[in-house]
Every structure is written in C-alpha cells, then in structure tokens.
Amino acid sequence: MKILESQSAVLTNYEVYQHIVDIQQRNSAGKKKRRMPEDAFRLSKEVLKYLQTEPNPLHNQKETQRYSENSLQLLCEKFAESFPDITKGEGLAIFDVRPTNIAVLTTLIEDIDTRFTEQEQQQIIDLIVEILGKDEPKDEEDEEEEGEEGAEDGEDGDAVQSVEAVNGA
Amino acid sequence: MWILTKIADLVQLKPQDFNKPSIEAIEDKINEKYANKVIPNIGLCICVWDITNASEGLIGQYDGHVNINVEFHMVVFRPHKDEVIQARIDKQTSEGIRLVTPFFNDIWVPSTELPENSEFAEAEKLWIWNCDDQQLYFDTHETVRFQVIEEKWHTQAPTKPNESADSNAPTKTRHQPPYSIVGTMAAPGLGCCLWWE
C-alpha cells in the first residue's frame, strides 16, 4: 500500500450520500444482485443511516431532492454575489449543516459578529432557507430519539429536482 | 467531514473471482481490505470512490493469481479541525461526555469543553447546563452538535504473549482506539440540537 495523495479532495455530506445511494442502486439493479464485501456493506449502511438522522438536512432528501450539484453551485454563486466575504470552506460547511437560525450559523462562520451585521446574518439565513429549504417545525413537543427520517414533507415538496448519475467522474 | 485519499496497491485476484467483471472484482478486493480500517494520519476508510488506473494483470507462476497494480480513491472519514458535526450522546461521566455516530464511536468531549456553568448530576448521571435561569439537560442518546478541536492517533504496539501457566487467562490490555476525536460544545449553537431550534 502506498498513499499517493493523502487528501486529493474534500467531499460534502451530499456527495457521500449520493455515492452510497448510487452503489446500492447499481447493486440491486439487474438480474444478478450484488453486494459489497461485509465490512464495506455494513459501514456504508451506517454512514447512510447517520446522514439520514435528523436534523441532518439530508434526512428527507429522498422525498424532497433539495440537495443536488445545482443547489451547491447556486449557493456558492449567491454567496459570491451578495456575501463575497464568506470563504469556500465556510460555504461548504453551510451546505453540510444547513443552519436555519443565527445561533447555528455562528458556529460555522468565524468572528461572525465582526464580519456581518445582524441584518446580514438574517439575510444569509434567508438565502440558505430559500435554496436548501428547512424542516417544518413539528407539532409534538418532543422528538423521538431515533429521528424518523422523511416523516414529514412540508413545504419542500414543490421544489423537486431530479438529479441522476452525478457521480460519473 | 469526508476526504478522498488516493492510494496505490497491489490487488490479487484468485481464480474463483474470475467470473466477476474485473472492475467489480478489483473493487471488492479493495473494499475487503480497506473498509472500516483506520490508516494512521489519514482517517477511517469507508469505501472505494473510483478506480483511476489499473495495470495489466500478471499471472503468478505458482498459484494462478492475477496480480494487478491499482490506483484508486478511497472515501475517508476525517473531520477537519473546527468542523461542526452532529453525533449522539452515548455515555456521561464526571469527566465528560462520550459521543457516537453509527459508524464511529471514539468522540470525547471533556468536562472543560462543556458550556460554562455546567454541572454533573451524579444521581441521574448526566450533565446539566445552567443557562441563565434555565436548566438544560444533556440527555443520553440526544443528538448534539460539537466542534472538532483535536484528533488523536494511536498505533497499537504488539503485546507480549501470555507467559503465565494458565494459558486461558485473558490478557488484560486496555484497548486504545487508533483514531479518536476530541470535541467541544462550549459555544452558542453547539450542544443539543433541540436547544437551538
């Protein structure tokens, strides 16, 4: 074994999610069902389960298809346009976590209070919600421990984009 | 949280794998070897991303194995410093909180990295954050967000064989995880996700 490049790229949660979903689809398509070797099979299932746990924004990706290559690009473009101060790394972190309030946004952007006014912070949140959507608040006062993914659909239903074979590279 | 690592390795296909398409057989072999393994200073390997290059297969003289030099990208779990990720509370002691994800169990938040004015309730075995005049509980199994502050690598040295007369006596070695993460929850926006909804 030889490590050629220890880090040739950084992947977003969405890319890993889509990669595993693609593998599962490919393996169950066709007459001959295929399965990954035991460890890889189990691990990728666990990673998928992790990514589908609320409040991870991918928890209802299956229904809403809110995340795609396009939405990432759109988010980066909008940030470059309105908030060029946000670094690429911060943009990716926002894409992964999808903060829908300022408290969570604070953890992703360094020195947020000196770099952006409160109004700008709210504008960033609005932009995120516009592109990546948000979860409708639930009526029950308490969530179950094992956040059931995809239980509710909410307002996201109208923005279905179909994305296929994004991992061709 | 995830990176791609480019690795070169020799893959040996046995004759019984010849019925599979080569690309699948190679991918399976790599996944078999790497998935769920920690490479020191790289991270936890998840699965193959793509295969970028493969040599002609050379058949070994004695065993009939086909030897192929392969270059591939591996999906690796390696959160970078300051990254904010989500996990679940697994166990709490007076020293801190252990967090887990379904695939990775070695995340530790020491008591010094909990929000200010946090205290450990010995009876319930959980941490409580006294925020203003409110008491917020770190309930076990609750989903939390934390920020990575440090990573620890540990290479397990081989241990001496058991020399005692009773060969069945279990060897007592403390298991040290090869890769563990230290995190913090002492900032607004971190801690139980529900608090910040």
mmCIF file of C-alpha atoms in Angstrom:
data_model
loop_
_atom_site.group_PDB
_atom_site.id
_atom_site.type_symbol
_atom_site.label_atom_id
_atom_site.label_comp_id
_atom_site.label_asym_id
_atom_site.label_seq_id
_atom_site.Cartn_x
_atom_site.Cartn_y
_atom_site.Cartn_z
ATOM 1 C CA MET A 1 0.000 0.000 0.000
ATOM 2 C CA LYS A 2 1.241 3.428 -0.869
ATOM 3 C CA ILE A 3 -0.533 6.706 -0.196
ATOM 4 C CA LEU A 4 -0.223 8.811 -3.337
ATOM 5 C CA GLU A 5 -2.198 11.810 -2.124
ATOM 6 C CA SER A 6 -3.397 11.932 1.436
ATOM 7 C CA GLN A 7 -6.126 14.384 0.580
ATOM 8 C CA SER A 8 -6.972 14.831 -3.057
ATOM 9 C CA ALA A 9 -10.401 16.328 -2.412
ATOM 10 C CA VAL A 10 -12.920 17.180 0.268
ATOM 11 C CA LEU A 11 -16.379 15.683 -0.080
ATOM 12 C CA THR A 12 -19.628 17.145 1.153
ATOM 13 C CA ASN A 13 -22.163 15.060 3.030
ATOM 14 C CA TYR A 14 -24.352 15.166 -0.028
ATOM 15 C CA GLU A 15 -21.684 13.684 -2.302
ATOM 16 C CA VAL A 16 -21.026 10.804 0.086
ATOM 17 C CA TYR A 17 -24.765 10.249 0.456
ATOM 18 C CA GLN A 18 -25.275 10.170 -3.306
ATOM 19 C CA HIS A 19 -22.276 7.876 -3.830
ATOM 20 C CA ILE A 20 -23.636 5.288 -1.401
ATOM 21 C CA VAL A 21 -27.167 5.532 -2.771
ATOM 22 C CA ASP A 22 -25.772 5.045 -6.286
ATOM 23 C CA ILE A 23 -23.818 1.958 -5.233
ATOM 24 C CA GLN A 24 -26.895 0.475 -3.594
ATOM 25 C CA GLN A 25 -28.994 1.144 -6.664
ATOM 26 C CA ARG A 26 -26.383 -0.266 -9.012
ATOM 27 C CA ASN A 27 -26.003 -3.378 -6.902
ATOM 28 C CA SER A 28 -29.695 -4.117 -6.687
ATOM 29 C CA ALA A 29 -30.377 -3.390 -10.355
ATOM 30 C CA GLY A 30 -30.226 -6.119 -12.974
ATOM 31 C CA LYS A 31 -30.817 -9.804 -12.565
ATOM 32 C CA LYS A 32 -27.763 -10.613 -10.525
ATOM 33 C CA LYS A 33 -27.905 -8.901 -7.158
ATOM 34 C CA ARG A 34 -24.508 -7.836 -5.984
ATOM 35 C CA ARG A 35 -23.342 -6.994 -2.530
ATOM 36 C CA MET A 36 -20.265 -5.250 -1.261
ATOM 37 C CA PRO A 37 -17.912 -7.198 0.989
ATOM 38 C CA GLU A 38 -19.235 -7.435 4.527
ATOM 39 C CA ASP A 39 -17.384 -4.569 6.233
ATOM 40 C CA ALA A 40 -17.904 -2.094 3.411
ATOM 41 C CA PHE A 41 -21.569 -3.058 3.157
ATOM 42 C CA ARG A 42 -22.239 -2.570 6.842
ATOM 43 C CA LEU A 43 -20.191 0.598 7.121
ATOM 44 C CA SER A 44 -21.790 2.307 4.152
ATOM 45 C CA LYS A 45 -25.205 1.417 5.537
ATOM 46 C CA GLU A 46 -24.251 3.007 8.842
ATOM 47 C CA VAL A 47 -22.925 6.119 7.138
ATOM 48 C CA LEU A 48 -26.180 6.422 5.236
ATOM 49 C CA LYS A 49 -28.145 5.996 8.446
ATOM 50 C CA TYR A 50 -26.046 8.727 10.036
ATOM 51 C CA LEU A 51 -26.639 11.112 7.144
ATOM 52 C CA GLN A 52 -30.370 10.451 7.323
ATOM 53 C CA THR A 53 -30.634 11.211 11.026
ATOM 54 C CA GLU A 54 -32.411 14.431 11.868
ATOM 55 C CA PRO A 55 -31.523 17.259 11.970
ATOM 56 C CA ASN A 56 -29.102 16.445 9.165
ATOM 57 C CA PRO A 57 -30.597 18.215 6.130
ATOM 58 C CA LEU A 58 -30.294 15.015 4.094
ATOM 59 C CA HIS A 59 -32.766 13.208 6.336
ATOM 60 C CA ASN A 60 -35.606 13.738 3.875
ATOM 61 C CA GLN A 61 -33.526 14.095 0.720
ATOM 62 C CA LYS A 62 -35.234 11.008 -0.699
ATOM 63 C CA GLU A 63 -38.568 12.832 -0.824
ATOM 64 C CA THR A 64 -37.552 16.419 -1.376
ATOM 65 C CA GLN A 65 -34.415 16.090 -3.521
ATOM 66 C CA ARG A 66 -33.490 19.510 -2.240
ATOM 67 C CA TYR A 67 -29.776 18.795 -2.450
ATOM 68 C CA SER A 68 -28.046 18.493 -5.806
ATOM 69 C CA GLU A 69 -24.952 19.634 -7.653
ATOM 70 C CA ASN A 70 -27.039 22.561 -8.826
ATOM 71 C CA SER A 71 -28.094 23.699 -5.398
ATOM 72 C CA LEU A 72 -24.464 23.690 -4.249
ATOM 73 C CA GLN A 73 -23.458 25.731 -7.255
ATOM 74 C CA LEU A 74 -26.365 28.102 -6.767
ATOM 75 C CA LEU A 75 -25.482 28.577 -3.117
ATOM 76 C CA CYS A 76 -21.846 29.351 -3.959
ATOM 77 C CA GLU A 77 -22.881 31.788 -6.682
ATOM 78 C CA LYS A 78 -25.321 33.619 -4.442
ATOM 79 C CA PHE A 79 -22.734 33.888 -1.695
ATOM 80 C CA ALA A 80 -20.119 35.166 -4.135
ATOM 81 C CA GLU A 81 -22.630 37.730 -5.309
ATOM 82 C CA SER A 82 -24.019 39.011 -2.008
ATOM 83 C CA PHE A 83 -21.507 37.926 0.621
ATOM 84 C CA PRO A 84 -18.084 37.536 -1.017
ATOM 85 C CA ASP A 85 -16.610 37.562 2.475
ATOM 86 C CA ILE A 86 -17.752 34.000 3.130
ATOM 87 C CA THR A 87 -14.889 31.636 2.394
ATOM 88 C CA LYS A 88 -15.209 28.481 0.345
ATOM 89 C CA GLY A 89 -14.758 26.332 3.435
ATOM 90 C CA GLU A 90 -17.483 28.191 5.268
ATOM 91 C CA GLY A 91 -19.764 27.839 2.270
ATOM 92 C CA LEU A 92 -19.251 24.074 2.249
ATOM 93 C CA ALA A 93 -19.860 23.860 5.988
ATOM 94 C CA ILE A 94 -23.113 25.756 5.498
ATOM 95 C CA PHE A 95 -24.053 23.357 2.724
ATOM 96 C CA ASP A 96 -23.397 20.374 5.020
ATOM 97 C CA VAL A 97 -25.096 21.647 8.170
ATOM 98 C CA ARG A 98 -27.754 23.931 6.655
ATOM 99 C CA PRO A 99 -28.180 26.315 9.594
ATOM 100 C CA THR A 100 -31.685 27.753 9.738
ATOM 101 C CA ASN A 101 -31.051 30.138 12.606
ATOM 102 C CA ILE A 102 -28.310 32.528 13.592
ATOM 103 C CA ALA A 103 -27.110 30.539 16.610
ATOM 104 C CA VAL A 104 -26.102 27.587 14.470
ATOM 105 C CA LEU A 105 -24.708 29.847 11.756
ATOM 106 C CA THR A 106 -22.417 31.388 14.380
ATOM 107 C CA THR A 107 -20.638 28.083 14.850
ATOM 108 C CA LEU A 108 -19.840 27.819 11.146
ATOM 109 C CA ILE A 109 -18.566 31.312 10.422
ATOM 110 C CA GLU A 110 -15.612 32.641 12.316
ATOM 111 C CA ASP A 111 -15.987 36.028 14.035
ATOM 112 C CA ILE A 112 -19.441 36.403 12.604
ATOM 113 C CA ASP A 113 -20.328 39.422 14.707
ATOM 114 C CA THR A 114 -17.417 41.493 13.459
ATOM 115 C CA ARG A 115 -17.821 40.477 9.835
ATOM 116 C CA PHE A 116 -21.563 40.693 9.372
ATOM 117 C CA THR A 117 -24.280 42.846 10.851
ATOM 118 C CA GLU A 118 -27.301 41.211 12.400
ATOM 119 C CA GLN A 119 -29.315 42.115 9.354
ATOM 120 C CA GLU A 120 -26.780 40.500 7.045
ATOM 121 C CA GLN A 121 -26.758 37.376 9.195
ATOM 122 C CA GLN A 122 -30.509 37.118 8.785
ATOM 123 C CA GLN A 123 -30.112 37.615 5.031
ATOM 124 C CA ILE A 124 -27.655 34.711 4.933
ATOM 125 C CA ILE A 125 -30.163 32.526 6.766
ATOM 126 C CA ASP A 126 -32.936 33.562 4.388
ATOM 127 C CA LEU A 127 -30.726 32.692 1.429
ATOM 128 C CA ILE A 128 -29.949 29.261 2.866
ATOM 129 C CA VAL A 129 -33.606 28.534 3.517
ATOM 130 C CA GLU A 130 -34.504 29.715 0.029
ATOM 131 C CA ILE A 131 -32.027 27.384 -1.668
ATOM 132 C CA LEU A 132 -31.781 24.428 0.679
ATOM 133 C CA GLY A 133 -35.163 24.584 2.402
ATOM 134 C CA LYS A 134 -35.819 23.907 6.059
ATOM 135 C CA ASP A 135 -37.683 21.488 8.228
ATOM 136 C CA GLU A 136 -41.201 22.356 9.190
ATOM 137 C CA PRO A 137 -41.476 22.538 12.949
ATOM 138 C CA LYS A 138 -43.230 19.551 14.349
ATOM 139 C CA ASP A 139 -46.373 19.723 16.426
ATOM 140 C CA GLU A 140 -45.204 17.230 19.015
ATOM 141 C CA GLU A 141 -43.276 18.985 21.717
ATOM 142 C CA ASP A 142 -40.681 16.279 21.819
ATOM 143 C CA GLU A 143 -38.863 14.414 19.112
ATOM 144 C CA GLU A 144 -38.212 10.717 19.302
ATOM 145 C CA GLU A 145 -34.629 9.712 19.916
ATOM 146 C CA GLU A 146 -34.339 7.917 16.637
ATOM 147 C CA GLY A 147 -35.459 10.796 14.444
ATOM 148 C CA GLU A 148 -37.611 9.070 11.870
ATOM 149 C CA GLU A 149 -36.304 10.267 8.596
ATOM 150 C CA GLY A 150 -38.602 11.528 5.957
ATOM 151 C CA ALA A 151 -41.681 11.515 8.130
ATOM 152 C CA GLU A 152 -42.812 14.899 7.054
ATOM 153 C CA ASP A 153 -42.655 16.592 3.751
ATOM 154 C CA GLY A 154 -43.683 20.133 4.482
ATOM 155 C CA GLU A 155 -43.216 22.998 2.111
ATOM 156 C CA ASP A 156 -40.306 21.384 0.322
ATOM 157 C CA GLY A 157 -42.456 19.304 -1.944
ATOM 158 C CA ASP A 158 -42.704 21.885 -4.702
ATOM 159 C CA ALA A 159 -39.020 22.065 -5.390
ATOM 160 C CA VAL A 160 -38.370 18.602 -6.677
ATOM 161 C CA GLN A 161 -35.403 18.441 -8.945
ATOM 162 C CA SER A 162 -34.364 15.161 -10.350
ATOM 163 C CA VAL A 163 -30.698 14.502 -10.216
ATOM 164 C CA GLU A 164 -29.195 11.391 -11.578
ATOM 165 C CA ALA A 165 -25.786 9.946 -12.054
ATOM 166 C CA VAL A 166 -23.989 12.860 -10.515
ATOM 167 C CA ASN A 167 -21.033 10.778 -9.567
ATOM 168 C CA GLY A 168 -19.999 9.766 -13.022
ATOM 169 C CA ALA A 169 -16.487 11.159 -12.650
ATOM 170 C CA MET B 1 -16.000 15.557 7.233
ATOM 171 C CA TRP B 2 -15.069 13.365 4.323
ATOM 172 C CA ILE B 3 -11.988 13.388 2.160
ATOM 173 C CA LEU B 4 -10.738 11.441 -0.825
ATOM 174 C CA THR B 5 -7.374 9.750 -0.470
ATOM 175 C CA LYS B 6 -5.502 8.395 -3.456
ATOM 176 C CA ILE B 7 -3.853 5.065 -2.787
ATOM 177 C CA ALA B 8 -1.796 2.663 -4.902
ATOM 178 C CA ASP B 9 -1.840 -1.019 -4.045
ATOM 179 C CA LEU B 10 -1.335 -4.477 -5.474
ATOM 180 C CA VAL B 11 -4.561 -6.399 -5.861
ATOM 181 C CA GLN B 12 -4.505 -10.189 -6.183
ATOM 182 C CA LEU B 13 -7.467 -11.845 -7.824
ATOM 183 C CA LYS B 14 -7.928 -15.520 -7.156
ATOM 184 C CA PRO B 15 -9.150 -17.824 -9.924
ATOM 185 C CA GLN B 16 -12.526 -18.136 -8.169
ATOM 186 C CA ASP B 17 -13.052 -14.397 -8.698
ATOM 187 C CA PHE B 18 -12.608 -14.696 -12.461
ATOM 188 C CA ASN B 19 -16.330 -14.997 -13.101
ATOM 189 C CA LYS B 20 -16.875 -11.424 -11.917
ATOM 190 C CA PRO B 21 -16.237 -8.497 -14.246
ATOM 191 C CA SER B 22 -12.671 -7.354 -13.496
ATOM 192 C CA ILE B 23 -13.653 -3.904 -12.290
ATOM 193 C CA GLU B 24 -16.092 -5.354 -9.760
ATOM 194 C CA ALA B 25 -13.626 -7.972 -8.613
ATOM 195 C CA ILE B 26 -10.959 -5.318 -8.048
ATOM 196 C CA GLU B 27 -13.360 -3.037 -6.228
ATOM 197 C CA ASP B 28 -14.484 -5.870 -3.962
ATOM 198 C CA LYS B 29 -10.902 -6.758 -3.109
ATOM 199 C CA ILE B 30 -10.070 -3.178 -2.189
ATOM 200 C CA ASN B 31 -13.224 -2.770 -0.119
ATOM 201 C CA GLU B 32 -12.456 -6.033 1.654
ATOM 202 C CA LYS B 33 -9.021 -4.810 2.602
ATOM 203 C CA TYR B 34 -9.707 -1.181 3.489
ATOM 204 C CA ALA B 35 -13.297 -0.648 4.599
ATOM 205 C CA ASN B 36 -13.654 0.053 8.322
ATOM 206 C CA LYS B 37 -9.890 0.321 8.781
ATOM 207 C CA VAL B 38 -8.063 3.312 10.150
ATOM 208 C CA ILE B 39 -4.950 4.416 8.273
ATOM 209 C CA PRO B 40 -2.733 6.388 10.666
ATOM 210 C CA ASN B 41 -2.858 10.113 9.966
ATOM 211 C CA ILE B 42 -5.335 9.587 7.130
ATOM 212 C CA GLY B 43 -8.610 8.547 8.753
ATOM 213 C CA LEU B 44 -11.277 5.865 8.751
ATOM 214 C CA CYS B 45 -11.739 4.257 5.314
ATOM 215 C CA ILE B 46 -15.343 3.914 4.185
ATOM 216 C CA CYS B 47 -15.406 2.563 0.634
ATOM 217 C CA VAL B 48 -13.928 2.954 -2.843
ATOM 218 C CA TRP B 49 -14.826 6.173 -4.660
ATOM 219 C CA ASP B 50 -13.362 5.310 -8.048
ATOM 220 C CA ILE B 51 -10.543 3.362 -9.650
ATOM 221 C CA THR B 52 -8.288 5.675 -11.601
ATOM 222 C CA ASN B 53 -5.738 3.280 -13.020
ATOM 223 C CA ALA B 54 -5.114 -0.443 -13.250
ATOM 224 C CA SER B 55 -2.195 -2.279 -14.821
ATOM 225 C CA GLU B 56 -2.392 -5.382 -16.997
ATOM 226 C CA GLY B 57 -2.975 -8.448 -14.881
ATOM 227 C CA LEU B 58 0.100 -10.624 -14.384
ATOM 228 C CA ILE B 59 -0.451 -14.246 -13.549
ATOM 229 C CA GLY B 60 1.647 -15.594 -10.711
ATOM 230 C CA GLN B 61 3.769 -18.616 -11.509
ATOM 231 C CA TYR B 62 2.647 -20.963 -8.788
ATOM 232 C CA ASP B 63 -0.801 -20.033 -7.649
ATOM 233 C CA GLY B 64 -2.575 -18.730 -10.719
ATOM 234 C CA HIS B 65 -3.483 -15.462 -9.020
ATOM 235 C CA VAL B 66 -3.763 -12.423 -11.205
ATOM 236 C CA ASN B 67 -1.696 -9.524 -9.854
ATOM 237 C CA ILE B 68 -2.819 -6.025 -10.713
ATOM 238 C CA ASN B 69 -1.342 -2.697 -9.692
ATOM 239 C CA VAL B 70 -4.266 -0.424 -8.988
ATOM 240 C CA GLU B 71 -4.621 3.252 -8.164
ATOM 241 C CA PHE B 72 -7.869 4.337 -6.584
ATOM 242 C CA HIS B 73 -9.616 6.965 -4.482
ATOM 243 C CA MET B 74 -10.970 5.998 -1.118
ATOM 244 C CA VAL B 75 -13.744 7.800 0.762
ATOM 245 C CA VAL B 76 -12.285 8.546 4.185
ATOM 246 C CA PHE B 77 -13.923 9.900 7.339
ATOM 247 C CA ARG B 78 -11.647 12.664 8.572
ATOM 248 C CA PRO B 79 -13.367 15.721 10.018
ATOM 249 C CA HIS B 80 -11.031 18.693 9.961
ATOM 250 C CA LYS B 81 -10.277 20.936 12.906
ATOM 251 C CA ASP B 82 -13.104 23.357 13.779
ATOM 252 C CA GLU B 83 -15.612 21.396 11.741
ATOM 253 C CA VAL B 84 -19.080 21.242 13.290
ATOM 254 C CA ILE B 85 -20.680 17.820 13.117
ATOM 255 C CA GLN B 86 -23.582 16.016 14.628
ATOM 256 C CA ALA B 87 -23.421 12.973 16.880
ATOM 257 C CA ARG B 88 -25.310 11.309 19.701
ATOM 258 C CA ILE B 89 -24.605 11.234 23.400
ATOM 259 C CA ASP B 90 -23.588 7.744 24.402
ATOM 260 C CA LYS B 91 -22.225 7.929 27.916
ATOM 261 C CA GLN B 92 -21.653 10.569 30.546
ATOM 262 C CA THR B 93 -19.256 10.657 33.457
ATOM 263 C CA SER B 94 -17.994 13.407 35.690
ATOM 264 C CA GLU B 95 -15.014 13.704 33.341
ATOM 265 C CA GLY B 96 -17.013 14.449 30.235
ATOM 266 C CA ILE B 97 -19.325 13.103 27.569
ATOM 267 C CA ARG B 98 -18.711 10.354 25.067
ATOM 268 C CA LEU B 99 -20.374 10.820 21.685
ATOM 269 C CA VAL B 100 -21.021 8.261 18.977
ATOM 270 C CA THR B 101 -22.177 8.095 15.396
ATOM 271 C CA PRO B 102 -23.474 4.861 13.876
ATOM 272 C CA PHE B 103 -20.082 4.187 12.292
ATOM 273 C CA PHE B 104 -17.595 5.899 14.613
ATOM 274 C CA ASN B 105 -17.519 5.626 18.395
ATOM 275 C CA ASP B 106 -14.486 7.475 19.620
ATOM 276 C CA ILE B 107 -15.521 11.069 20.200
ATOM 277 C CA TRP B 108 -14.820 12.632 23.552
ATOM 278 C CA VAL B 109 -15.927 15.963 24.967
ATOM 279 C CA PRO B 110 -14.063 16.652 28.240
ATOM 280 C CA SER B 111 -15.896 18.453 31.041
ATOM 281 C CA THR B 112 -13.773 21.547 30.458
ATOM 282 C CA GLU B 113 -15.239 21.845 26.971
ATOM 283 C CA LEU B 114 -18.863 21.907 28.100
ATOM 284 C CA PRO B 115 -20.734 25.217 28.285
ATOM 285 C CA GLU B 116 -19.919 27.447 31.238
ATOM 286 C CA ASN B 117 -21.919 26.716 34.396
ATOM 287 C CA SER B 118 -22.415 23.073 33.520
ATOM 288 C CA GLU B 119 -22.603 20.589 36.324
ATOM 289 C CA PHE B 120 -22.721 16.836 36.554
ATOM 290 C CA ALA B 121 -25.724 15.349 38.298
ATOM 291 C CA GLU B 122 -24.302 12.278 39.976
ATOM 292 C CA ALA B 123 -27.702 10.708 40.629
ATOM 293 C CA GLU B 124 -29.007 10.889 37.072
ATOM 294 C CA LYS B 125 -25.541 10.546 35.560
ATOM 295 C CA LEU B 126 -25.996 13.443 33.223
ATOM 296 C CA TRP B 127 -24.685 16.903 32.630
ATOM 297 C CA ILE B 128 -26.840 19.956 33.149
ATOM 298 C CA TRP B 129 -26.162 23.350 31.689
ATOM 299 C CA ASN B 130 -27.396 26.185 33.919
ATOM 300 C CA CYS B 131 -28.148 28.713 31.249
ATOM 301 C CA ASP B 132 -29.468 31.948 32.774
ATOM 302 C CA ASP B 133 -32.309 30.690 34.949
ATOM 303 C CA GLN B 134 -32.981 27.648 32.816
ATOM 304 C CA GLN B 135 -31.689 24.133 33.288
ATOM 305 C CA LEU B 136 -30.804 22.381 30.055
ATOM 306 C CA TYR B 137 -30.109 18.666 30.178
ATOM 307 C CA PHE B 138 -27.630 16.681 28.125
ATOM 308 C CA ASP B 139 -29.914 13.691 27.818
ATOM 309 C CA THR B 140 -28.273 10.436 26.873
ATOM 310 C CA HIS B 141 -28.995 9.435 23.242
ATOM 311 C CA GLU B 142 -29.819 13.025 22.397
ATOM 312 C CA THR B 143 -28.442 14.363 19.113
ATOM 313 C CA VAL B 144 -25.868 17.095 19.614
ATOM 314 C CA ARG B 145 -23.607 19.284 17.548
ATOM 315 C CA PHE B 146 -19.974 19.600 18.512
ATOM 316 C CA GLN B 147 -16.872 21.209 17.105
ATOM 317 C CA VAL B 148 -13.697 19.234 16.483
ATOM 318 C CA ILE B 149 -10.727 20.602 18.401
ATOM 319 C CA GLU B 150 -8.223 17.780 18.300
ATOM 320 C CA GLU B 151 -7.563 14.385 16.809
ATOM 321 C CA LYS B 152 -5.570 11.619 18.433
ATOM 322 C CA TRP B 153 -3.772 8.794 16.712
ATOM 323 C CA HIS B 154 -2.614 5.687 18.446
ATOM 324 C CA THR B 155 -0.688 2.825 16.914
ATOM 325 C CA GLN B 156 -1.155 -0.329 18.891
ATOM 326 C CA ALA B 157 2.204 -1.953 19.570
ATOM 327 C CA PRO B 158 2.205 -5.755 19.579
ATOM 328 C CA THR B 159 1.902 -7.159 23.087
ATOM 329 C CA LYS B 160 3.967 -9.898 24.600
ATOM 330 C CA PRO B 161 2.433 -13.357 24.512
ATOM 331 C CA ASN B 162 0.903 -14.504 27.764
ATOM 332 C CA GLU B 163 3.570 -16.350 29.733
ATOM 333 C CA SER B 164 1.590 -17.402 32.761
ATOM 334 C CA ALA B 165 0.942 -21.070 33.354
ATOM 335 C CA ASP B 166 -2.750 -20.704 32.819
ATOM 336 C CA SER B 167 -2.811 -20.140 29.092
ATOM 337 C CA ASN B 168 -6.523 -19.427 29.111
ATOM 338 C CA ALA B 169 -6.233 -16.412 31.378
ATOM 339 C CA PRO B 170 -7.488 -13.424 29.437
ATOM 340 C CA THR B 171 -4.818 -10.886 28.682
ATOM 341 C CA LYS B 172 -5.738 -7.567 30.141
ATOM 342 C CA THR B 173 -4.789 -4.826 27.773
ATOM 343 C CA ARG B 174 -6.621 -1.577 27.694
ATOM 344 C CA HIS B 175 -7.941 -1.028 24.243
ATOM 345 C CA GLN B 176 -6.902 2.298 22.824
ATOM 346 C CA PRO B 177 -8.762 3.435 19.739
ATOM 347 C CA PRO B 178 -6.446 4.004 16.763
ATOM 348 C CA TYR B 179 -8.183 7.243 15.886
ATOM 349 C CA SER B 180 -10.221 9.391 18.219
ATOM 350 C CA ILE B 181 -11.617 12.876 18.153
ATOM 351 C CA VAL B 182 -11.797 15.457 20.913
ATOM 352 C CA GLY B 183 -14.568 17.992 20.592
ATOM 353 C CA THR B 184 -16.062 20.994 22.302
ATOM 354 C CA MET B 185 -19.638 22.043 22.988
ATOM 355 C CA ALA B 186 -18.767 25.282 24.773
ATOM 356 C CA ALA B 187 -20.106 27.808 22.294
ATOM 357 C CA PRO B 188 -23.501 29.111 21.261
ATOM 358 C CA GLY B 189 -25.094 26.859 18.653
ATOM 359 C CA LEU B 190 -23.335 23.756 19.962
ATOM 360 C CA GLY B 191 -24.780 21.122 22.271
ATOM 361 C CA CYS B 192 -28.188 19.502 21.902
ATOM 362 C CA CYS B 193 -29.678 20.387 18.522
ATOM 363 C CA LEU B 194 -33.115 20.900 20.065
ATOM 364 C CA TRP B 195 -31.914 23.838 22.154
ATOM 365 C CA TRP B 196 -31.266 25.890 19.073
ATOM 366 C CA GLU B 197 -34.315 25.075 17.010
#
